[in-house]
Amino acid sequence: MRYRLLVFIAGGVILLDQISKALIRQHLALYEVWVPWPWLAPYARIVHWYNTGVAFGLLQERGKLFAVLAVLVALAILYYFPRIPTSEKWLRLALSLQLGGAIGNLIDRLTLGHVTDFISVGTFPVFNLADASITIGTGLLILSVWLQERRERSANALSNSNLPGESLPSSPNDQP
């Protein structure tokens, strides 16, 4: 089944994202901060926050636009995914993470009108597991494209070095 990895990874991200957000909404009042150890407060904390924009609080009040974009991205991934060779593991993982994150935040937008965020690290904007999944997926997508380009350049260099009609040097001294 060509969708097995996609369903497993994206489904896991959606499940963890929705459970974590539900726990935050249930146990912390809006804007309430929880720090398990006081020494950790400057570095990391849990805070019940929400935003109507995209990841990391960008582009507030554009939630409807991002709901539409999330649906389009999800449809594109579902269309493209089975066409990716199974050997392209990084690309398949990247798209699975991005799909899970996009759907996780889409569920919030459709049911709440905003996205619940709760992970606060240093002075970085508050985010959630779906945001992290999209970000990691984007990093892996860049990595997979870079690796593919390297493979193609290596293959081209190898095939160009042995063009038909060219003789290979018989010894290192025969090279120009």
Coordinates of C-alpha atoms in Angstrom, one line a residue:
M1 CA 0.0 0.0 0.0
R2 CA 1.6 3.2 -1.2
Y3 CA -0.2 5.3 1.5
R4 CA 0.8 3.2 4.5
L5 CA 3.7 5.6 5.6
L6 CA 1.6 8.6 5.0
V7 CA -1.4 7.3 7.0
F8 CA 0.9 6.1 9.9
I9 CA 3.0 9.3 10.2
A10 CA 0.3 11.9 9.4
G11 CA -2.2 10.1 11.5
G12 CA 0.2 9.9 14.5
V13 CA 1.0 13.6 14.2
I14 CA -2.7 14.5 14.0
L15 CA -3.5 12.3 17.0
L16 CA -0.7 13.6 19.2
D17 CA -1.4 17.2 18.1
Q18 CA -5.1 17.0 18.9
I19 CA -4.6 15.2 22.2
S20 CA -2.0 17.7 23.4
K21 CA -4.1 20.7 22.5
A22 CA -7.2 19.2 24.2
L23 CA -5.2 18.6 27.4
I24 CA -3.9 22.2 27.3
R25 CA -7.5 23.6 26.7
Q26 CA -8.8 21.4 29.5
H27 CA -6.1 22.1 32.2
L28 CA -4.9 25.7 31.5
A29 CA -6.9 28.8 31.3
L30 CA -6.2 31.0 28.2
Y31 CA -2.8 32.7 28.6
E32 CA -2.0 30.7 31.8
V33 CA 1.6 29.5 32.0
W34 CA 2.8 26.3 33.5
V35 CA 6.5 25.6 34.3
P36 CA 7.3 22.3 36.0
W37 CA 10.6 23.5 37.4
P38 CA 11.2 27.2 38.1
W39 CA 14.8 27.1 36.7
L40 CA 13.3 26.1 33.3
A41 CA 11.1 29.2 33.0
P42 CA 13.6 31.3 31.0
Y43 CA 14.1 28.5 28.5
A44 CA 10.9 26.6 28.1
R45 CA 7.3 26.6 29.4
I46 CA 3.8 25.6 28.6
V47 CA 1.4 28.4 27.9
H48 CA -2.2 28.2 26.7
W49 CA -2.3 30.5 23.7
Y50 CA -4.1 30.7 20.4
N51 CA -3.6 32.4 17.1
T52 CA -5.6 33.0 14.0
G53 CA -2.6 33.2 11.7
V54 CA -0.1 30.6 10.6
A55 CA 2.8 28.9 12.4
F56 CA 4.5 31.0 15.1
G57 CA 1.8 33.6 15.2
L58 CA 2.5 35.0 11.7
L59 CA -0.2 36.7 9.6
Q60 CA -2.9 37.0 12.2
E61 CA -6.6 37.2 11.2
R62 CA -6.0 35.3 8.0
G63 CA -7.3 32.0 9.3
K64 CA -9.9 31.4 6.5
L65 CA -7.2 31.8 3.9
F66 CA -5.0 29.3 5.6
A67 CA -7.8 26.8 6.0
V68 CA -8.3 26.9 2.2
L69 CA -4.5 26.6 1.7
A70 CA -4.3 23.7 4.1
V71 CA -7.0 21.8 2.1
L72 CA -5.2 22.5 -1.1
V73 CA -1.8 21.4 0.3
A74 CA -3.4 18.2 1.7
L75 CA -5.0 17.4 -1.7
A76 CA -1.8 18.0 -3.5
I77 CA 0.1 15.7 -1.1
L78 CA -2.5 13.0 -1.4
Y79 CA -2.3 13.3 -5.2
Y80 CA 1.5 13.4 -5.4
F81 CA 2.4 10.9 -2.6
P82 CA 1.7 7.6 -4.5
R83 CA 3.8 8.8 -7.4
I84 CA 6.9 9.2 -5.2
P85 CA 9.2 6.1 -5.5
T86 CA 9.4 4.2 -2.2
S87 CA 13.2 4.7 -2.4
E88 CA 12.6 8.4 -1.7
K89 CA 12.2 7.9 2.0
W90 CA 13.1 11.4 3.1
L91 CA 10.6 13.0 0.7
R92 CA 7.9 10.6 1.7
L93 CA 8.5 11.3 5.4
A94 CA 8.7 15.1 4.8
L95 CA 5.3 15.1 3.0
S96 CA 3.8 12.8 5.7
L97 CA 4.9 15.2 8.5
Q98 CA 3.6 18.2 6.5
L99 CA 0.2 16.6 5.9
G100 CA -0.2 15.7 9.6
G101 CA 0.7 19.2 10.7
A102 CA -1.6 20.9 8.1
I103 CA -4.6 18.7 9.0
G104 CA -3.9 19.1 12.8
N105 CA -4.1 22.9 12.5
L106 CA -7.0 22.7 10.0
I107 CA -9.1 20.8 12.6
D108 CA -8.5 23.6 15.0
R109 CA -9.4 26.3 12.5
L110 CA -12.6 24.5 11.5
T111 CA -13.8 23.6 15.0
L112 CA -12.5 26.6 17.1
G113 CA -11.9 29.4 14.6
H114 CA -8.2 29.6 15.7
V115 CA -5.3 27.3 16.4
T116 CA -4.3 26.3 20.0
D117 CA -0.6 26.9 20.7
F118 CA 1.2 25.9 23.9
I119 CA 5.0 25.3 23.4
S120 CA 7.0 28.4 24.4
V121 CA 10.8 28.2 24.1
G122 CA 12.9 31.3 25.0
T123 CA 11.7 34.3 23.2
F124 CA 10.5 32.3 20.1
P125 CA 6.8 32.6 19.3
V126 CA 4.5 30.0 20.9
F127 CA 3.7 27.0 18.7
N128 CA 2.2 23.5 18.8
L129 CA 3.1 20.0 17.6
A130 CA 1.4 20.6 14.2
D131 CA 3.6 23.6 13.6
A132 CA 6.7 21.6 14.6
S133 CA 5.7 18.8 12.3
I134 CA 5.3 21.2 9.4
T135 CA 8.6 22.8 10.1
I136 CA 10.5 19.5 10.4
G137 CA 8.7 18.3 7.3
T138 CA 9.9 21.4 5.4
G139 CA 13.5 20.8 6.6
L140 CA 13.3 17.2 5.4
L141 CA 11.8 18.3 2.1
I142 CA 14.8 20.7 1.5
L143 CA 17.2 17.9 2.5
S144 CA 15.5 15.4 0.1
V145 CA 15.7 17.8 -2.8
W146 CA 19.3 18.5 -2.0
L147 CA 20.2 14.8 -1.8
Q148 CA 18.3 14.2 -5.1
E149 CA 20.3 17.0 -6.8
R150 CA 23.6 15.5 -5.5
R151 CA 22.7 12.1 -6.8
E152 CA 21.7 13.5 -10.2
R153 CA 24.9 15.6 -10.5
S154 CA 27.0 12.5 -9.5
A155 CA 25.2 10.4 -12.1
N156 CA 25.6 13.0 -14.8
A157 CA 29.3 13.5 -14.0
L158 CA 29.8 9.7 -14.1
S159 CA 28.0 9.3 -17.4
N160 CA 29.7 12.3 -19.0
S161 CA 33.1 11.0 -18.0
N162 CA 32.6 7.9 -20.1
L163 CA 31.0 9.2 -23.3
P164 CA 30.9 6.8 -26.2
G165 CA 33.9 7.1 -28.5
E166 CA 36.1 8.4 -25.8
S167 CA 38.9 6.1 -24.7
L168 CA 39.7 5.9 -21.0
P169 CA 43.3 6.6 -20.0
S170 CA 45.3 3.4 -19.5
S171 CA 47.4 4.9 -16.8
P172 CA 47.5 8.1 -14.7
N173 CA 50.4 9.3 -16.9
D174 CA 48.1 9.2 -20.0
Q175 CA 45.8 11.9 -18.7
P176 CA 46.0 15.3 -20.4

